[in-house]
mmCIF file of C-alpha atoms in Angstrom:
data_model
loop_
_atom_site.group_PDB
_atom_site.id
_atom_site.type_symbol
_atom_site.label_atom_id
_atom_site.label_comp_id
_atom_site.label_asym_id
_atom_site.label_seq_id
_atom_site.Cartn_x
_atom_site.Cartn_y
_atom_site.Cartn_z
ATOM 1 C CA MET A 99 -109.673 55.980 -141.197
ATOM 2 C CA ARG A 100 -112.798 53.870 -140.468
ATOM 3 C CA VAL A 101 -115.556 56.041 -141.320
ATOM 4 C CA ARG A 102 -119.060 55.013 -139.849
ATOM 5 C CA VAL A 103 -121.128 54.514 -142.692
ATOM 6 C CA PRO A 104 -125.076 53.577 -143.282
ATOM 7 C CA MET A 105 -126.304 50.071 -143.399
ATOM 8 C CA HIS A 106 -127.107 48.327 -146.515
ATOM 9 C CA ASP A 107 -130.787 49.323 -146.645
ATOM 10 C CA GLU A 108 -129.394 53.018 -146.520
ATOM 11 C CA TRP A 109 -127.515 52.850 -149.903
ATOM 12 C CA GLU A 110 -128.647 55.752 -152.215
ATOM 13 C CA ARG A 111 -130.268 54.790 -155.145
ATOM 14 C CA SER A 112 -129.507 58.238 -157.142
ATOM 15 C CA ALA A 113 -131.426 59.826 -160.073
ATOM 16 C CA GLY A 114 -127.970 59.950 -161.930
ATOM 17 C CA ILE A 115 -124.530 59.533 -161.338
ATOM 18 C CA PRO A 116 -123.536 62.362 -158.895
ATOM 19 C CA LYS A 117 -120.360 64.514 -159.445
ATOM 20 C CA LEU A 118 -117.444 63.203 -157.600
ATOM 21 C CA ALA A 119 -116.408 65.686 -155.304
ATOM 22 C CA GLN A 120 -112.755 66.421 -153.940
ATOM 23 C CA GLY A 121 -111.983 64.162 -151.149
ATOM 24 C CA GLU A 122 -115.199 62.044 -151.490
ATOM 25 C CA VAL A 123 -115.019 58.194 -151.950
ATOM 26 C CA GLN A 124 -117.961 56.954 -153.773
ATOM 27 C CA VAL A 125 -118.516 53.255 -153.313
ATOM 28 C CA TRP A 126 -121.015 51.816 -155.974
ATOM 29 C CA TRP A 127 -122.689 48.444 -155.262
ATOM 30 C CA ILE A 128 -123.859 46.064 -158.041
ATOM 31 C CA GLU A 129 -125.928 43.193 -156.991
ATOM 32 C CA LEU A 130 -126.059 40.409 -159.545
ATOM 33 C CA SER A 131 -129.388 38.215 -159.468
ATOM 34 C CA ALA A 132 -131.367 35.916 -161.521
ATOM 35 C CA GLU A 133 -133.228 39.083 -163.016
ATOM 36 C CA ASN A 134 -130.258 40.384 -164.378
ATOM 37 C CA ALA A 135 -128.667 36.730 -165.537
ATOM 38 C CA ASP A 136 -128.226 38.073 -169.229
ATOM 39 C CA ASP A 137 -124.813 39.423 -169.239
ATOM 40 C CA THR A 138 -124.488 40.486 -172.948
ATOM 41 C CA LYS A 139 -126.162 43.462 -171.946
ATOM 42 C CA TYR A 140 -122.924 44.736 -170.682
ATOM 43 C CA LEU A 141 -121.168 44.267 -173.692
ATOM 44 C CA PRO A 142 -121.972 47.689 -175.463
ATOM 45 C CA ALA A 143 -119.743 49.629 -172.837
ATOM 46 C CA LEU A 144 -116.624 47.434 -173.333
ATOM 47 C CA ASN A 145 -113.865 48.152 -175.920
ATOM 48 C CA ALA A 146 -112.581 45.497 -178.383
ATOM 49 C CA GLU A 147 -110.125 43.763 -176.218
ATOM 50 C CA GLU A 148 -112.566 43.472 -173.296
ATOM 51 C CA THR A 149 -115.257 42.105 -175.505
ATOM 52 C CA GLU A 150 -112.636 39.558 -176.945
ATOM 53 C CA ARG A 151 -111.700 38.395 -173.585
ATOM 54 C CA ALA A 152 -115.188 37.957 -172.325
ATOM 55 C CA GLY A 153 -115.776 35.750 -175.455
ATOM 56 C CA ARG A 154 -112.923 33.320 -173.941
ATOM 57 C CA LEU A 155 -114.622 33.045 -170.712
ATOM 58 C CA ARG A 156 -116.942 30.302 -169.784
ATOM 59 C CA ALA A 157 -120.499 31.276 -169.222
ATOM 60 C CA GLY A 158 -120.919 31.400 -165.378
ATOM 61 C CA GLN A 159 -120.215 33.801 -162.437
ATOM 62 C CA VAL A 160 -116.628 34.829 -163.345
ATOM 63 C CA ARG A 161 -117.617 35.970 -166.880
ATOM 64 C CA THR A 162 -120.507 37.853 -165.409
ATOM 65 C CA GLN A 163 -118.353 39.622 -162.593
ATOM 66 C CA PHE A 164 -115.773 40.721 -165.239
ATOM 67 C CA LEU A 165 -118.480 42.026 -167.835
ATOM 68 C CA ALA A 166 -120.588 43.799 -165.014
ATOM 69 C CA GLY A 167 -117.878 45.007 -163.055
ATOM 70 C CA ARG A 168 -115.629 46.501 -166.101
ATOM 71 C CA SER A 169 -119.088 47.799 -167.962
ATOM 72 C CA GLY A 170 -119.653 49.549 -164.418
ATOM 73 C CA VAL A 171 -116.633 50.943 -164.318
ATOM 74 C CA ARG A 172 -116.607 52.457 -167.662
ATOM 75 C CA THR A 173 -120.121 53.949 -167.407
ATOM 76 C CA LEU A 174 -119.126 55.870 -164.216
ATOM 77 C CA LEU A 175 -115.972 57.009 -165.647
ATOM 78 C CA GLY A 176 -117.434 57.847 -169.030
ATOM 79 C CA ALA A 177 -119.901 59.878 -167.282
ATOM 80 C CA HIS A 178 -117.280 61.826 -165.130
ATOM 81 C CA LEU A 179 -115.365 62.290 -168.240
ATOM 82 C CA GLY A 180 -117.996 63.239 -170.439
ATOM 83 C CA ILE A 181 -117.148 60.221 -173.061
ATOM 84 C CA ALA A 182 -118.556 57.113 -174.048
ATOM 85 C CA PRO A 183 -117.958 54.411 -171.907
ATOM 86 C CA GLN A 184 -116.028 51.864 -174.230
ATOM 87 C CA LYS A 185 -113.746 55.080 -175.106
ATOM 88 C CA VAL A 186 -112.656 55.450 -171.556
ATOM 89 C CA PRO A 187 -108.616 55.050 -171.572
ATOM 90 C CA ILE A 188 -108.289 52.236 -169.277
ATOM 91 C CA VAL A 189 -104.666 50.609 -168.930
ATOM 92 C CA MET A 190 -102.572 48.368 -166.679
ATOM 93 C CA ALA A 191 -100.163 49.907 -164.425
ATOM 94 C CA GLU A 192 -96.640 48.590 -163.628
ATOM 95 C CA PHE A 193 -98.012 45.873 -161.043
ATOM 96 C CA GLY A 194 -101.162 45.091 -163.108
ATOM 97 C CA LYS A 195 -103.567 47.346 -161.295
ATOM 98 C CA PRO A 196 -106.185 49.075 -163.817
ATOM 99 C CA GLU A 197 -105.903 52.780 -163.957
ATOM 100 C CA LEU A 198 -107.032 55.644 -166.098
ATOM 101 C CA ASP A 199 -104.525 56.771 -168.674
ATOM 102 C CA SER A 200 -105.189 60.666 -168.425
ATOM 103 C CA PRO A 201 -103.510 63.807 -167.778
ATOM 104 C CA SER A 202 -103.294 64.515 -163.727
ATOM 105 C CA SER A 203 -105.821 66.933 -163.904
ATOM 106 C CA GLU A 204 -108.606 64.407 -165.329
ATOM 107 C CA LYS A 205 -107.220 61.582 -163.112
ATOM 108 C CA ILE A 206 -109.851 59.598 -161.365
ATOM 109 C CA HIS A 207 -108.685 56.690 -159.151
ATOM 110 C CA PHE A 208 -110.917 53.515 -159.266
ATOM 111 C CA ASN A 209 -110.580 49.906 -157.960
ATOM 112 C CA VAL A 210 -113.052 46.973 -158.232
ATOM 113 C CA ALA A 211 -113.974 44.008 -155.901
ATOM 114 C CA HIS A 212 -116.042 41.230 -156.175
ATOM 115 C CA SER A 213 -117.447 38.411 -154.333
ATOM 116 C CA ARG A 214 -120.067 35.900 -155.214
ATOM 117 C CA SER A 215 -123.004 38.158 -156.550
ATOM 118 C CA THR A 216 -121.797 41.439 -154.937
ATOM 119 C CA ILE A 217 -119.435 43.638 -157.263
ATOM 120 C CA LEU A 218 -118.201 47.152 -155.564
ATOM 121 C CA ILE A 219 -116.468 49.899 -157.464
ATOM 122 C CA ALA A 220 -114.652 52.663 -155.638
ATOM 123 C CA LEU A 221 -113.883 55.925 -157.146
ATOM 124 C CA ASN A 222 -111.668 58.850 -155.898
ATOM 125 C CA LEU A 223 -110.591 62.137 -157.274
ATOM 126 C CA THR A 224 -107.822 62.874 -154.802
ATOM 127 C CA ALA A 225 -105.545 59.822 -154.367
ATOM 128 C CA PRO A 226 -105.260 56.048 -155.259
ATOM 129 C CA VAL A 227 -108.203 54.109 -153.772
ATOM 130 C CA GLY A 228 -108.675 49.998 -153.169
ATOM 131 C CA ILE A 229 -111.533 48.146 -151.927
ATOM 132 C CA ASP A 230 -112.141 44.602 -150.905
ATOM 133 C CA ILE A 231 -115.500 42.428 -149.989
ATOM 134 C CA GLU A 232 -115.495 38.852 -148.573
ATOM 135 C CA TYR A 233 -118.215 36.553 -147.474
ATOM 136 C CA LEU A 234 -117.502 34.940 -144.303
ATOM 137 C CA ASP A 235 -116.897 31.400 -145.168
ATOM 138 C CA ARG A 236 -116.930 28.922 -142.163
ATOM 139 C CA LYS A 237 -114.967 26.328 -144.208
ATOM 140 C CA ILE A 238 -111.863 28.151 -144.196
ATOM 141 C CA GLU A 239 -109.346 27.383 -141.232
ATOM 142 C CA VAL A 240 -108.835 31.092 -140.220
ATOM 143 C CA GLU A 241 -106.040 30.197 -137.817
ATOM 144 C CA GLU A 242 -103.987 28.436 -140.317
ATOM 145 C CA VAL A 243 -104.518 31.155 -143.091
ATOM 146 C CA ALA A 244 -103.934 33.973 -140.468
ATOM 147 C CA ARG A 245 -100.258 32.556 -139.779
ATOM 148 C CA HIS A 246 -99.321 33.462 -143.215
ATOM 149 C CA SER A 247 -101.624 36.544 -143.978
ATOM 150 C CA LEU A 248 -101.759 38.542 -140.594
ATOM 151 C CA THR A 249 -98.720 39.858 -138.448
ATOM 152 C CA GLU A 250 -97.854 37.884 -135.070
ATOM 153 C CA GLN A 251 -99.811 40.803 -132.983
ATOM 154 C CA GLU A 252 -102.920 40.173 -135.464
ATOM 155 C CA THR A 253 -102.663 36.721 -135.064
ATOM 156 C CA SER A 254 -102.302 36.673 -131.287
ATOM 157 C CA THR A 255 -105.479 39.039 -131.208
ATOM 158 C CA LEU A 256 -107.381 36.290 -133.138
ATOM 159 C CA LEU A 257 -106.565 33.336 -131.355
ATOM 160 C CA ALA A 258 -107.580 35.114 -128.127
ATOM 161 C CA ILE A 259 -111.089 34.911 -129.302
ATOM 162 C CA ASP A 260 -112.779 32.186 -127.894
ATOM 163 C CA ASP A 261 -116.053 31.965 -130.112
ATOM 164 C CA VAL A 262 -115.651 30.501 -133.295
ATOM 165 C CA ALA A 263 -117.912 32.872 -135.282
ATOM 166 C CA ALA A 264 -116.408 35.668 -133.761
ATOM 167 C CA ARG A 265 -112.917 34.672 -134.452
ATOM 168 C CA SER A 266 -113.907 34.041 -138.090
ATOM 169 C CA LYS A 267 -115.788 37.582 -138.588
ATOM 170 C CA PHE A 268 -112.729 39.073 -137.001
ATOM 171 C CA PHE A 269 -110.206 37.284 -139.540
ATOM 172 C CA PHE A 270 -112.258 38.456 -142.538
ATOM 173 C CA GLU A 271 -112.590 42.187 -141.439
ATOM 174 C CA CYS A 272 -108.881 42.085 -140.994
ATOM 175 C CA TRP A 273 -108.133 40.713 -144.037
ATOM 176 C CA THR A 274 -110.508 42.942 -146.059
ATOM 177 C CA ARG A 275 -108.889 45.995 -144.462
ATOM 178 C CA LYS A 276 -105.558 44.704 -145.539
ATOM 179 C CA GLU A 277 -106.417 43.795 -149.034
ATOM 180 C CA ALA A 278 -108.045 47.228 -149.590
ATOM 181 C CA VAL A 279 -104.788 48.760 -148.324
ATOM 182 C CA VAL A 280 -102.555 46.608 -150.936
ATOM 183 C CA LYS A 281 -105.043 47.458 -153.778
ATOM 184 C CA ALA A 282 -104.682 51.017 -152.984
ATOM 185 C CA ASP A 283 -100.943 50.692 -152.840
ATOM 186 C CA GLY A 284 -101.180 49.027 -156.186
ATOM 187 C CA ARG A 285 -98.117 47.069 -155.728
ATOM 188 C CA GLY A 286 -100.055 43.696 -155.567
ATOM 189 C CA LEU A 287 -98.120 40.428 -154.167
ATOM 190 C CA SER A 288 -94.871 42.432 -153.843
ATOM 191 C CA LEU A 289 -96.538 43.854 -150.942
ATOM 192 C CA PRO A 290 -97.027 41.002 -148.436
ATOM 193 C CA LEU A 291 -99.807 41.194 -145.908
ATOM 194 C CA THR A 292 -97.724 40.505 -143.168
ATOM 195 C CA SER A 293 -95.568 43.487 -143.647
ATOM 196 C CA PHE A 294 -98.056 45.901 -142.061
ATOM 197 C CA GLU A 295 -100.659 45.990 -139.395
ATOM 198 C CA ALA A 296 -104.210 46.979 -140.138
ATOM 199 C CA PRO A 297 -106.740 48.137 -137.042
ATOM 200 C CA THR A 298 -108.232 45.301 -135.414
ATOM 201 C CA GLU A 299 -111.018 47.141 -133.591
ATOM 202 C CA SER A 300 -114.098 48.846 -134.877
ATOM 203 C CA SER A 301 -113.869 52.548 -133.861
ATOM 204 C CA SER A 302 -115.433 55.508 -135.341
ATOM 205 C CA ARG A 303 -112.291 57.414 -134.744
ATOM 206 C CA PRO A 304 -109.664 58.082 -137.323
ATOM 207 C CA SER A 305 -107.209 55.456 -137.971
ATOM 208 C CA SER A 306 -104.468 55.137 -140.525
ATOM 209 C CA VAL A 307 -102.343 52.229 -141.698
ATOM 210 C CA THR A 308 -98.613 53.000 -142.373
ATOM 211 C CA ILE A 309 -96.291 50.788 -144.772
ATOM 212 C CA LEU A 310 -92.612 51.069 -144.293
ATOM 213 C CA ASN A 311 -90.568 50.435 -147.195
ATOM 214 C CA MET A 312 -87.934 47.199 -146.973
ATOM 215 C CA ASP A 313 -85.336 49.490 -146.726
ATOM 216 C CA ARG A 314 -87.414 51.812 -144.195
ATOM 217 C CA LEU A 315 -86.306 54.980 -146.230
ATOM 218 C CA PHE A 316 -89.514 56.159 -146.468
ATOM 219 C CA GLN A 317 -93.179 55.247 -145.595
ATOM 220 C CA ARG A 318 -96.695 55.159 -147.030
ATOM 221 C CA THR A 319 -99.800 56.129 -145.157
ATOM 222 C CA TYR A 320 -103.254 54.759 -146.104
ATOM 223 C CA PHE A 321 -106.737 55.574 -144.408
ATOM 224 C CA VAL A 322 -109.238 52.431 -144.018
ATOM 225 C CA SER A 323 -112.894 52.572 -143.763
ATOM 226 C CA ASP A 324 -115.235 49.781 -142.973
ATOM 227 C CA ILE A 325 -118.305 49.270 -144.999
ATOM 228 C CA ALA A 326 -121.473 47.665 -143.776
ATOM 229 C CA ILE A 327 -123.293 46.015 -146.711
ATOM 230 C CA VAL A 328 -124.969 42.621 -146.111
ATOM 231 C CA GLU A 329 -124.906 40.316 -143.248
ATOM 232 C CA GLY A 330 -122.427 37.815 -143.395
ATOM 233 C CA ALA A 331 -119.884 39.953 -145.387
ATOM 234 C CA ALA A 332 -116.806 42.028 -144.544
ATOM 235 C CA CYS A 333 -116.036 45.210 -146.501
ATOM 236 C CA ALA A 334 -113.427 47.881 -146.407
ATOM 237 C CA VAL A 335 -112.086 50.713 -148.732
ATOM 238 C CA ALA A 336 -108.622 52.489 -148.356
ATOM 239 C CA THR A 337 -107.381 55.771 -149.709
ATOM 240 C CA ALA A 338 -104.016 57.166 -149.788
ATOM 241 C CA ASP A 339 -105.196 60.484 -148.474
ATOM 242 C CA ARG A 340 -107.722 60.976 -145.640
ATOM 243 C CA PRO A 341 -111.222 60.997 -147.148
ATOM 244 C CA SER A 342 -113.676 63.635 -146.567
ATOM 245 C CA SER A 343 -116.730 61.098 -146.769
ATOM 246 C CA VAL A 344 -117.607 57.847 -148.109
ATOM 247 C CA ARG A 345 -120.986 58.073 -150.166
ATOM 248 C CA LEU A 346 -122.760 54.499 -150.911
ATOM 249 C CA LEU A 347 -124.589 54.450 -154.088
ATOM 250 C CA ARG A 348 -126.588 51.460 -155.846
ATOM 251 C CA PHE A 349 -125.780 50.789 -159.229
ATOM 252 C CA PRO A 350 -127.408 51.486 -161.812
ATOM 253 C CA PRO A 351 -128.842 54.817 -160.943
ATOM 254 C CA ALA A 352 -132.436 54.933 -161.231
ATOM 255 C CA ASP A 353 -132.454 56.810 -164.708
ATOM 256 C CA LEU A 354 -130.036 54.350 -166.349
ATOM 257 C CA ALA A 355 -131.410 51.170 -167.640
ATOM 258 C CA LEU A 356 -129.262 47.812 -168.239
#
């Protein structure tokens, strides 16, 4: 389902971390800038293993993305669980997707995406969630990449677009929808992007993505929502259950200093 959501200037700066409602997807936006270039401020929220990992990373965007993203996740989950951020029990699932190691009654599904200076964190109580963001890159030969990452139908639709800019925009929008689904599914690279089709047109009507297992004995359905964030970027969030709403929030909240 692609839910129509506010433009970037309508993202909320809440007074605190609002309670996560059943069926609601919260998407938190962290924007890195020169003003918050000191990434050591994120360290207090991390556990010992993450602090050690950060120490092995060279100073730069990758390190800052890791620190800000993990600190943000721990801060949000800690607030919902009522525990200190560094004590949030994050573990790696079978295919490497981080998840919360807690009873099903306390389960909060989350996912993180980053591109350039933008970090997004998606939270959901009801079902697995995945999020992706990509800045449009004119240097990428989208026609060539499409042949390896889009289905024949999706590639055909892309090649039918004459305008170069519109063709690039279509590719990255399709790519982020598919990546969001793969991340929600949690199987990583074992689920090829060419194994399912994502919506190819913008629409406010509910739309689903269905993935057939290789032996076709069962299927999984995901619901995809496009997110408008900044000019020149494509973004999508996917959940395994139909979301009741997608709430867009700025991080940190107004009452939380980082």
